[in-house]
Coordinates of C-alpha atoms in Angstrom, one line a residue:
X1 CA 6.2 -13.4 28.8
X2 CA 5.2 -15.3 25.4
X3 CA 5.4 -11.9 23.5
X4 CA 8.6 -11.4 25.2
X5 CA 9.8 -14.6 23.7
X6 CA 8.0 -14.0 20.0
X7 CA 9.9 -10.6 20.2
X8 CA 13.6 -12.7 20.8
X9 CA 12.5 -14.6 17.8
X10 CA 11.4 -11.8 15.6
X11 CA 15.2 -10.0 16.3
X12 CA 16.9 -13.2 16.0
X13 CA 15.1 -13.4 12.4
X14 CA 15.6 -9.6 11.4
X15 CA 19.3 -9.4 12.7
X16 CA 20.4 -12.2 10.6
X17 CA 22.8 -11.1 8.2
X18 CA 20.6 -12.4 5.1
X19 CA 17.6 -10.5 6.3
X20 CA 19.5 -7.5 7.2
X21 CA 20.7 -7.1 3.8
X22 CA 17.2 -7.6 2.2
X23 CA 15.7 -4.6 4.5
X24 CA 18.3 -2.7 3.4
X25 CA 17.9 -3.1 -0.3
X26 CA 14.4 -2.9 0.3
X27 CA 14.2 0.3 2.0
X28 CA 16.6 1.8 -0.2
X29 CA 15.0 1.0 -3.4
X30 CA 11.9 2.2 -1.4
X31 CA 13.2 5.4 -1.0
X32 CA 14.7 5.4 -4.4
X33 CA 11.0 4.8 -6.2
X34 CA 9.5 7.1 -3.6
X35 CA 11.8 10.0 -5.2
X36 CA 11.5 9.6 -8.4
X37 CA 8.0 10.7 -9.5
X38 CA 6.1 8.6 -11.3
X39 CA 7.2 4.9 -10.3
X40 CA 5.8 4.1 -6.5
X41 CA 5.7 1.6 -4.5
X42 CA 2.5 -0.5 -6.0
X43 CA 4.7 -0.2 -9.4
X44 CA 8.1 -1.3 -8.5
X45 CA 6.9 -4.2 -6.1
X46 CA 4.7 -5.4 -8.8
X47 CA 7.9 -5.5 -11.0
X48 CA 9.9 -7.1 -8.4
X49 CA 7.7 -10.2 -7.5
X50 CA 9.1 -12.4 -10.4
X51 CA 12.9 -11.4 -8.2
X52 CA 11.4 -13.1 -4.3
X53 CA 10.5 -16.7 -6.7
X54 CA 14.6 -16.9 -5.8
X55 CA 14.5 -15.8 -2.3
X56 CA 13.5 -17.6 1.0
X57 CA 10.1 -16.2 1.9
X58 CA 10.9 -14.0 4.9
X59 CA 13.7 -12.3 3.2
X60 CA 11.5 -11.7 0.2
X61 CA 8.4 -10.4 2.4
X62 CA 10.8 -8.1 4.1
X63 CA 12.2 -6.7 1.2
X64 CA 9.0 -5.8 -0.5
X65 CA 7.4 -4.3 3.1
X66 CA 10.5 -2.4 3.2
X67 CA 9.8 -0.5 -0.5
X68 CA 6.4 0.2 0.8
X69 CA 7.6 2.2 3.9
X70 CA 10.6 3.4 2.4
X71 CA 8.7 4.8 -0.4
X72 CA 6.8 7.1 2.4
X73 CA 9.8 8.4 3.5
X74 CA 11.5 9.1 -0.2
X75 CA 8.2 10.6 -1.5
X76 CA 8.6 13.8 1.0
X77 CA 12.2 14.4 -0.4
X78 CA 11.2 15.5 -3.7
X79 CA 7.7 17.0 -2.2
X80 CA 9.9 19.1 -0.6
X81 CA 12.7 19.9 -2.6
X82 CA 11.0 20.2 -6.1
X83 CA 7.5 20.6 -5.4
X84 CA 6.8 17.5 -7.2
X85 CA 5.3 14.5 -4.9
X86 CA 7.0 11.2 -5.6
X87 CA 4.7 9.4 -4.1
X88 CA 1.0 10.1 -4.2
X89 CA 0.8 9.9 -0.2
X90 CA 3.8 13.0 -0.3
X91 CA 1.0 15.3 -2.4
X92 CA 0.0 17.3 0.6
X93 CA 3.4 17.5 2.3
X94 CA 4.9 19.3 -1.0
X95 CA 2.1 22.2 -0.3
X96 CA 4.2 23.3 3.3
X97 CA 6.9 21.7 2.2
X98 CA 8.1 23.7 -0.9
X99 CA 7.2 26.4 0.7
X100 CA 10.0 25.9 3.3
X101 CA 12.6 24.8 0.7
X102 CA 11.5 28.3 -0.9
X103 CA 12.5 30.3 2.2
X104 CA 15.7 28.7 3.2
X105 CA 14.3 26.2 5.6
X106 CA 14.4 23.0 3.3
X107 CA 16.6 21.3 6.2
X108 CA 14.4 21.5 8.6
X109 CA 11.3 20.4 6.3
X110 CA 13.3 17.2 5.5
X111 CA 14.4 16.4 8.9
X112 CA 10.6 16.9 10.2
X113 CA 9.8 14.3 7.7
X114 CA 12.4 12.0 8.7
X115 CA 11.7 12.6 12.3
X116 CA 7.7 12.2 11.7
X117 CA 8.1 8.9 10.1
X118 CA 10.2 7.3 12.3
X119 CA 8.0 8.1 15.3
X120 CA 5.0 6.9 13.3
X121 CA 6.9 3.9 11.9
X122 CA 7.6 2.7 15.4
X123 CA 4.6 3.3 16.9
X124 CA 2.5 1.5 14.2
X125 CA 5.1 -1.2 15.0
X126 CA 4.1 -1.6 18.4
X127 CA 0.6 -1.6 17.6
X128 CA 1.1 -4.4 15.2
X129 CA 2.6 -6.2 18.1
X130 CA 0.4 -5.7 20.7
X131 CA -3.3 -5.8 17.7
X132 CA -2.0 -8.8 15.5
X133 CA -1.8 -12.0 18.1
X134 CA -5.4 -11.4 19.3
X135 CA -6.8 -10.8 16.1
X136 CA -5.5 -13.4 14.7
X137 CA -6.8 -15.7 17.6
X138 CA -10.7 -14.3 17.0
X139 CA -9.9 -14.8 13.1
X140 CA -9.0 -18.7 13.8
X141 CA -12.8 -18.9 15.3
X142 CA -13.7 -17.5 11.9
X143 CA -16.1 -20.0 9.3
X144 CA -16.6 -20.1 5.8
X145 CA -19.6 -17.3 6.5
X146 CA -17.7 -14.9 8.6
X147 CA -14.8 -15.0 5.7
X148 CA -17.3 -14.4 3.0
X149 CA -19.3 -11.4 5.3
X150 CA -15.8 -9.9 6.0
X151 CA -14.6 -9.8 2.4
X152 CA -17.9 -8.4 1.4
X153 CA -17.1 -5.4 4.3
X154 CA -13.7 -5.1 2.8
X155 CA -14.8 -4.5 -0.8
X156 CA -17.9 -2.2 0.0
X157 CA -15.1 0.1 2.4
X158 CA -12.7 0.1 -0.3
X159 CA -15.5 1.6 -2.8
X160 CA -16.3 4.0 0.0
X161 CA -13.0 5.0 0.5
X162 CA -11.5 5.2 -3.0
X163 CA -11.2 8.7 -4.6
X164 CA -13.3 9.7 -7.6
X165 CA -16.9 8.8 -8.8
X166 CA -18.5 6.0 -6.3
X167 CA -20.0 4.3 -9.6
X168 CA -16.6 4.2 -11.1
X169 CA -14.9 2.3 -8.1
X170 CA -17.8 -0.1 -7.5
X171 CA -16.8 -0.7 -11.3
X172 CA -13.7 -1.8 -11.1
X173 CA -14.1 -3.8 -8.2
X174 CA -17.1 -5.7 -10.2
X175 CA -14.1 -5.8 -13.3
X176 CA -11.8 -7.3 -10.4
X177 CA -13.6 -9.9 -9.1
X178 CA -14.9 -11.0 -13.0
X179 CA -11.8 -11.3 -13.8
X180 CA -10.9 -13.5 -10.8
X181 CA -13.1 -15.9 -12.4
X182 CA -10.8 -17.0 -15.2
X183 CA -9.5 -20.4 -15.0
X184 CA -10.8 -23.6 -13.6
X185 CA -13.7 -23.6 -10.9
X186 CA -12.9 -24.0 -7.6
X187 CA -15.3 -27.2 -6.6
X188 CA -15.7 -29.0 -10.2
X189 CA -12.5 -28.1 -12.0
X190 CA -14.4 -26.9 -15.1
X191 CA -12.5 -24.5 -17.0
X192 CA -14.7 -21.0 -17.2
X193 CA -13.7 -17.9 -19.5
X194 CA -10.6 -19.3 -20.7
X195 CA -11.5 -18.7 -24.7
X196 CA -9.9 -22.8 -24.5
X197 CA -6.5 -21.5 -24.0
X198 CA -4.4 -23.8 -21.8
X199 CA -2.5 -20.9 -20.7
X200 CA -5.7 -19.6 -18.9
X201 CA -6.9 -23.0 -17.4
X202 CA -4.8 -21.7 -13.7
X203 CA -6.3 -18.2 -14.2
X204 CA -4.6 -14.7 -15.1
X205 CA -1.0 -14.4 -13.2
X206 CA -1.6 -11.9 -10.8
X207 CA 2.0 -10.7 -11.6
X208 CA 1.5 -10.0 -15.3
X209 CA -1.6 -8.4 -14.4
X210 CA -0.5 -6.1 -11.3
X211 CA 2.7 -5.4 -13.6
X212 CA 0.6 -4.4 -16.5
X213 CA -1.9 -2.4 -14.9
X214 CA 0.3 -0.6 -12.4
X215 CA 3.9 -0.7 -14.2
X216 CA 3.1 -0.3 -17.8
X217 CA -0.1 2.0 -17.1
X218 CA 1.6 4.7 -14.9
X219 CA 4.8 4.5 -17.2
X220 CA 2.4 5.6 -20.1
X221 CA 0.6 8.5 -17.9
X222 CA 3.8 9.5 -16.9
X223 CA 5.4 9.7 -21.0
X224 CA 2.6 11.6 -21.7
X225 CA 3.5 14.6 -19.5
X226 CA 7.4 14.4 -19.0
X227 CA 8.2 17.4 -15.7
X228 CA 10.9 19.7 -16.1
X229 CA 12.1 18.9 -13.1
X230 CA 14.2 22.1 -11.4
X231 CA 15.7 21.8 -8.3
X232 CA 14.8 24.4 -5.6
X233 CA 17.9 23.6 -3.6
X234 CA 21.1 21.6 -4.5
X235 CA 22.9 21.6 -1.2
X236 CA 20.6 21.4 1.9
X237 CA 21.8 22.4 5.3
X238 CA 20.8 23.2 8.7
X239 CA 18.7 19.6 9.4
X240 CA 18.8 20.2 12.9
X241 CA 15.5 21.9 13.9
X242 CA 15.5 24.4 16.7
X243 CA 13.7 24.5 20.1
X244 CA 10.2 26.2 18.6
X245 CA 10.2 24.1 15.8
X246 CA 10.1 21.2 17.8
X247 CA 7.6 22.7 20.0
X248 CA 5.6 22.9 17.2
X249 CA 6.0 19.4 15.7
X250 CA 5.5 17.2 18.9
X251 CA 1.3 18.1 18.7
X252 CA 1.0 17.7 14.8
X253 CA 2.8 14.0 14.6
X254 CA 1.0 13.0 17.9
X255 CA -2.2 13.4 16.1
X256 CA -1.2 12.3 12.3
X257 CA 0.5 9.2 14.3
X258 CA -3.0 8.3 16.1
X259 CA -5.1 9.3 13.0
X260 CA -2.4 7.0 10.5
X261 CA -3.0 4.3 12.3
X262 CA -6.7 4.4 12.4
X263 CA -7.2 4.9 8.7
X264 CA -4.1 2.4 8.0
X265 CA -6.7 -0.7 9.1
X266 CA -9.3 0.2 7.4
X267 CA -9.6 -1.3 3.7
X268 CA -9.6 1.2 1.2
X269 CA -7.1 3.6 3.5
X270 CA -3.0 3.4 3.8
X271 CA -1.2 6.0 3.9
X272 CA -2.6 8.1 1.2
X273 CA -5.8 9.1 2.7
X274 CA -3.9 9.2 6.0
X275 CA -1.8 11.9 5.0
X276 CA -4.8 13.8 3.7
X277 CA -6.7 13.4 6.4
X278 CA -4.0 14.7 8.7
X279 CA -3.0 18.2 6.9
X280 CA -7.0 18.6 6.7
X281 CA -7.3 18.0 10.4
X282 CA -4.2 20.2 11.4
X283 CA -5.1 22.8 9.0
X284 CA -8.4 23.2 11.0
X285 CA -7.3 23.1 14.7
X286 CA -3.8 24.4 14.6
X287 CA -3.1 27.8 16.5
X288 CA -1.0 28.7 13.3
X289 CA -3.4 27.8 10.3
X290 CA -2.9 31.4 9.0
X291 CA 0.4 29.8 7.9
X292 CA -0.5 27.1 6.4
X293 CA 0.2 27.1 2.4
X294 CA 3.0 29.4 3.3
X295 CA 5.4 27.2 4.9
X296 CA 4.0 25.9 8.1
X297 CA 6.5 23.0 9.8
X298 CA 3.1 21.2 11.2
X299 CA 1.8 21.1 7.6
X300 CA 5.0 18.8 7.6
X301 CA 4.7 16.9 10.4
X302 CA 1.1 15.5 10.4
X303 CA 1.0 14.1 6.8
X304 CA 4.4 12.7 6.8
X305 CA 3.8 11.2 10.4
X306 CA 0.2 10.0 9.1
X307 CA 1.5 8.4 5.9
X308 CA 4.0 6.1 7.4
X309 CA 1.8 4.8 10.1
X310 CA -0.9 4.4 7.8
X311 CA 1.3 2.2 5.4
X312 CA 2.5 0.1 8.6
X313 CA -0.7 -0.3 10.1
X314 CA -2.0 -1.7 7.1
X315 CA 0.0 -5.1 7.2
X316 CA -2.5 -5.6 9.9
X317 CA -5.3 -7.2 8.3
X318 CA -3.2 -8.4 6.0
X319 CA -1.3 -10.5 8.3
X320 CA -3.7 -11.8 10.7
X321 CA -6.9 -11.9 8.2
X322 CA -5.8 -12.7 4.7
X323 CA -7.1 -9.7 3.6
X324 CA -5.3 -6.3 2.1
X325 CA -6.7 -2.9 2.8
X326 CA -5.1 -1.3 -0.1
X327 CA -2.9 -2.6 -3.6
X328 CA 0.4 -2.9 -2.2
X329 CA -1.1 -5.3 0.4
X330 CA -2.6 -7.4 -2.3
X331 CA 0.4 -7.9 -3.9
X332 CA 1.9 -8.6 -0.6
X333 CA -0.6 -12.1 -0.5
X334 CA 0.0 -12.4 -4.2
X335 CA 4.3 -12.8 -2.3
X336 CA 2.8 -14.7 0.2
X337 CA 0.7 -17.0 -2.5
X338 CA 3.7 -17.3 -4.7
X339 CA 5.9 -18.4 -1.7
X340 CA 3.5 -21.1 -1.1
X341 CA 2.2 -19.5 2.4
X342 CA -1.5 -19.3 2.7
X343 CA -2.8 -15.8 3.7
X344 CA -4.6 -15.5 7.0
X345 CA -4.8 -16.3 10.6
X346 CA -2.8 -19.2 10.9
X347 CA 0.6 -17.2 9.5
X348 CA 1.5 -16.3 13.4
X349 CA 1.2 -19.8 14.4
X350 CA 2.5 -21.9 11.3
X351 CA 5.1 -19.1 10.2
X352 CA 6.1 -17.7 13.3
X353 CA 9.7 -16.7 12.1
X354 CA 8.2 -14.9 8.9
X355 CA 5.0 -13.1 11.6
X356 CA 7.2 -12.0 14.0
X357 CA 10.7 -11.6 11.5
X358 CA 8.7 -9.1 9.4
X359 CA 7.3 -6.8 12.3
X360 CA 11.0 -6.5 14.0
X361 CA 12.4 -5.5 10.8
X362 CA 10.0 -2.7 9.8
X363 CA 11.2 -1.1 13.4
X364 CA 14.8 -1.5 12.2
X365 CA 14.0 -0.5 8.5
X366 CA 12.5 2.8 9.9
X367 CA 16.0 3.2 11.5
X368 CA 17.8 2.2 8.8
X369 CA 15.7 5.3 6.5
X370 CA 16.4 7.9 9.2
X371 CA 20.1 7.5 8.9
X372 CA 19.6 6.8 5.0
X373 CA 17.5 9.9 4.2
X374 CA 19.4 12.7 5.9
X375 CA 22.9 11.9 5.1
X376 CA 22.1 11.0 1.4
X377 CA 19.9 13.9 0.5
X378 CA 22.6 14.9 -2.0
X379 CA 22.5 11.8 -3.8
X380 CA 18.8 11.6 -4.3
X381 CA 18.9 15.4 -5.5
X382 CA 21.1 14.0 -8.0
X383 CA 18.5 11.3 -9.1
X384 CA 16.3 13.5 -9.9
X385 CA 18.2 14.8 -13.0
X386 CA 17.7 11.2 -14.3
X387 CA 15.9 12.1 -18.0
X388 CA 12.3 9.9 -18.0
X389 CA 13.2 8.6 -21.6
X390 CA 16.3 7.1 -20.4
X391 CA 14.6 5.8 -17.3
X392 CA 11.5 4.2 -18.7
X393 CA 12.5 1.7 -21.7
X394 CA 15.0 0.0 -18.6
X395 CA 11.9 -0.4 -16.5
X396 CA 9.7 -1.5 -19.7
X397 CA 12.6 -3.9 -20.5
X398 CA 12.7 -5.2 -16.3
X399 CA 8.9 -5.6 -16.8
X400 CA 9.1 -8.0 -20.0
X401 CA 12.1 -9.6 -18.3
X402 CA 10.0 -10.0 -14.9
X403 CA 6.7 -11.4 -16.4
X404 CA 8.5 -14.0 -18.9
X405 CA 10.4 -15.4 -16.0
X406 CA 7.5 -16.2 -13.6
X407 CA 6.7 -19.1 -15.7
X408 CA 9.2 -18.8 -18.6
X409 CA 5.9 -17.9 -20.6
X410 CA 5.6 -15.3 -23.5
X411 CA 1.6 -15.5 -23.0
X412 CA 2.2 -13.4 -20.0
X413 CA 4.3 -11.2 -21.5
X414 CA 1.7 -10.2 -23.8
X415 CA -1.0 -10.7 -21.0
X416 CA 1.0 -7.9 -19.1
X417 CA 0.7 -5.7 -22.3
X418 CA -2.9 -6.1 -22.8
X419 CA -3.5 -5.1 -19.3
X420 CA -0.6 -1.9 -19.3
X421 CA -3.2 -0.7 -21.9
X422 CA -6.0 -1.5 -20.0
X423 CA -4.4 0.5 -16.9
X424 CA -3.4 3.4 -19.5
X425 CA -7.1 3.5 -20.4
X426 CA -9.0 3.4 -16.9
X427 CA -6.5 6.1 -15.6
X428 CA -7.1 8.1 -18.7
X429 CA -10.6 7.7 -18.1
X430 CA -10.6 8.7 -14.6
X431 CA -11.3 5.3 -13.0
X432 CA -9.0 4.4 -10.1
X433 CA -7.0 1.0 -10.7
X434 CA -6.5 -0.1 -7.1
X435 CA -10.2 -1.6 -6.2
X436 CA -9.8 -3.7 -9.3
X437 CA -6.2 -5.4 -8.0
X438 CA -8.5 -5.6 -4.3
X439 CA -11.4 -7.3 -6.7
X440 CA -8.9 -9.6 -8.4
X441 CA -7.2 -10.9 -5.0
X442 CA -10.0 -11.1 -3.3
X443 CA -12.6 -12.7 -5.6
X444 CA -11.5 -16.2 -5.5
X445 CA -11.1 -16.0 -1.8
X446 CA -14.7 -14.6 -1.7
X447 CA -16.1 -17.5 -4.0
X448 CA -14.3 -20.0 -2.3
X449 CA -15.7 -19.2 1.3
X450 CA -19.6 -18.6 -0.3
X451 CA -19.6 -21.9 -2.0
X452 CA -17.8 -23.7 1.2
X453 CA -20.8 -22.0 3.6
X454 CA -23.2 -22.9 0.8
X455 CA -22.2 -26.7 0.9
X456 CA -22.5 -26.5 4.7
X457 CA -25.6 -25.2 5.3
X458 CA -26.9 -27.3 2.4
X459 CA -27.7 -24.3 0.0
X460 CA -29.4 -22.3 2.7
X461 CA -28.4 -18.6 2.1
X462 CA -29.6 -18.2 5.9
X463 CA -26.2 -19.1 7.0
X464 CA -24.9 -15.6 6.9
X465 CA -28.0 -14.4 8.8
X466 CA -28.0 -17.1 11.5
X467 CA -24.3 -16.6 12.8
X468 CA -23.6 -13.4 14.7
X469 CA -20.5 -12.4 13.7
X470 CA -21.4 -12.8 9.8
X471 CA -24.4 -10.9 10.4
X472 CA -22.9 -8.2 12.0
X473 CA -20.5 -7.7 9.5
X474 CA -22.9 -7.8 6.9
X475 CA -24.8 -5.2 8.9
X476 CA -21.9 -2.9 8.6
X477 CA -21.3 -3.7 5.1
X478 CA -24.7 -2.2 4.4
X479 CA -25.5 0.7 6.9
X480 CA -21.6 2.0 5.2
X481 CA -22.9 1.4 1.8
X482 CA -25.8 3.6 2.7
X483 CA -24.2 6.4 4.2
X484 CA -22.4 6.9 0.9
X485 CA -24.9 6.7 -0.9
X486 CA -26.5 9.5 0.7
X487 CA -27.0 13.0 -1.0
X488 CA -25.2 14.8 1.8
X489 CA -22.6 12.7 2.4
X490 CA -21.5 11.9 -1.0
X491 CA -21.4 15.5 -2.0
X492 CA -19.2 15.7 1.2
X493 CA -17.0 12.9 0.2
X494 CA -16.8 14.4 -3.5
X495 CA -15.3 17.5 -2.0
X496 CA -12.9 16.0 0.4
X497 CA -11.8 13.9 -2.2
X498 CA -11.4 16.8 -4.7
X499 CA -9.7 19.3 -1.9

């Protein structure tokens, strides 16, 4: 009964006209940035963080969440129609989706992507409703030692699941942790790494750093090789699936949803890993595996279901433990802190309107996306003709205004510009910037819990071993690190990511 009451509160919050409007704006923007190759939800949410200052917390987070899962829908449109994924999680959708479009089956491919995403989103929202409250209840029993160990596990997992070199992912985590140390000491208030600059007394501005690394860095990379975008299909028809197609997608959608729901919860997982894993699994077990790469409808159904399920279950650790599982969740935590909300298990009890309103809005947003995506295919196709040289100056101007408006500080604009160059350099050197943001967000929390635990134990590090839960989490982190470092696992991991 209590769950029904909570859901009632969620529906009341999400269905208020104001929140419905922001949910619609979020999913519309999400679809648009998913459609436009080179933007993506991380850069967009980073750019829009300053706007959330003037919004109520519930509306702000509903809109930002809408951008994230909306981008999963939008990315498939460009992947299918022009073989150019708008979003990293739609890369594998392009393999078979584009082949279907070339065969005159763009309509069924787009319908499969939309219906698979809606089903997966509905299941993931249901899992969120069931899993989040008990998990938050368990998390309330966590002390500083347990939180420290949980964050160590999160950082180790994000290194293990980051694409590319392990050493490079580890370097990014350490760099993020070091950047998180800039500012005033948690306990004593002593300034660290500020170089006598008063602007750095409160640490590096989260909004400026994330806009620089993900916003400007991505733009510089995309300007380097602007794609010529020829639209394969200008008029899409036949959006209804045949009975045979429907039968073929049921299994892949169910398997993709299950796999995506699990991988979304893991730190460093999320939508991209889920879509790749679902496609690989389907390719191995499908009775129609010979058609993969030549226009198999299963090759669209499985990754599209997985990426949407992964995008939405990644909210579980963020909302219940206050721990981000991917860069978008790190930005969401930043948005909560900006709004004066402390991320963690207390959100469920202290901010029930925010918690339940956000969960219900995800299902409403998924429904909006099905109604938005299929009838407006023509509009999304026309958006693809916007040349980059017109789009990117507008985005850079928007970034500068956003960075300045946070503290009315020109210094933040310079910080953003510096991190734009840093982000671009990292991309050129094949360093994945995502672990840097996770390290930057978790660094101060990690330090605070480490020092709190040491204070309570009067300086004894044994506190991390004598608490069973803390010991268990550290052992899992150590085992994961050992497994990933093993030569056989390492080569398999590199092979999987290169594929």
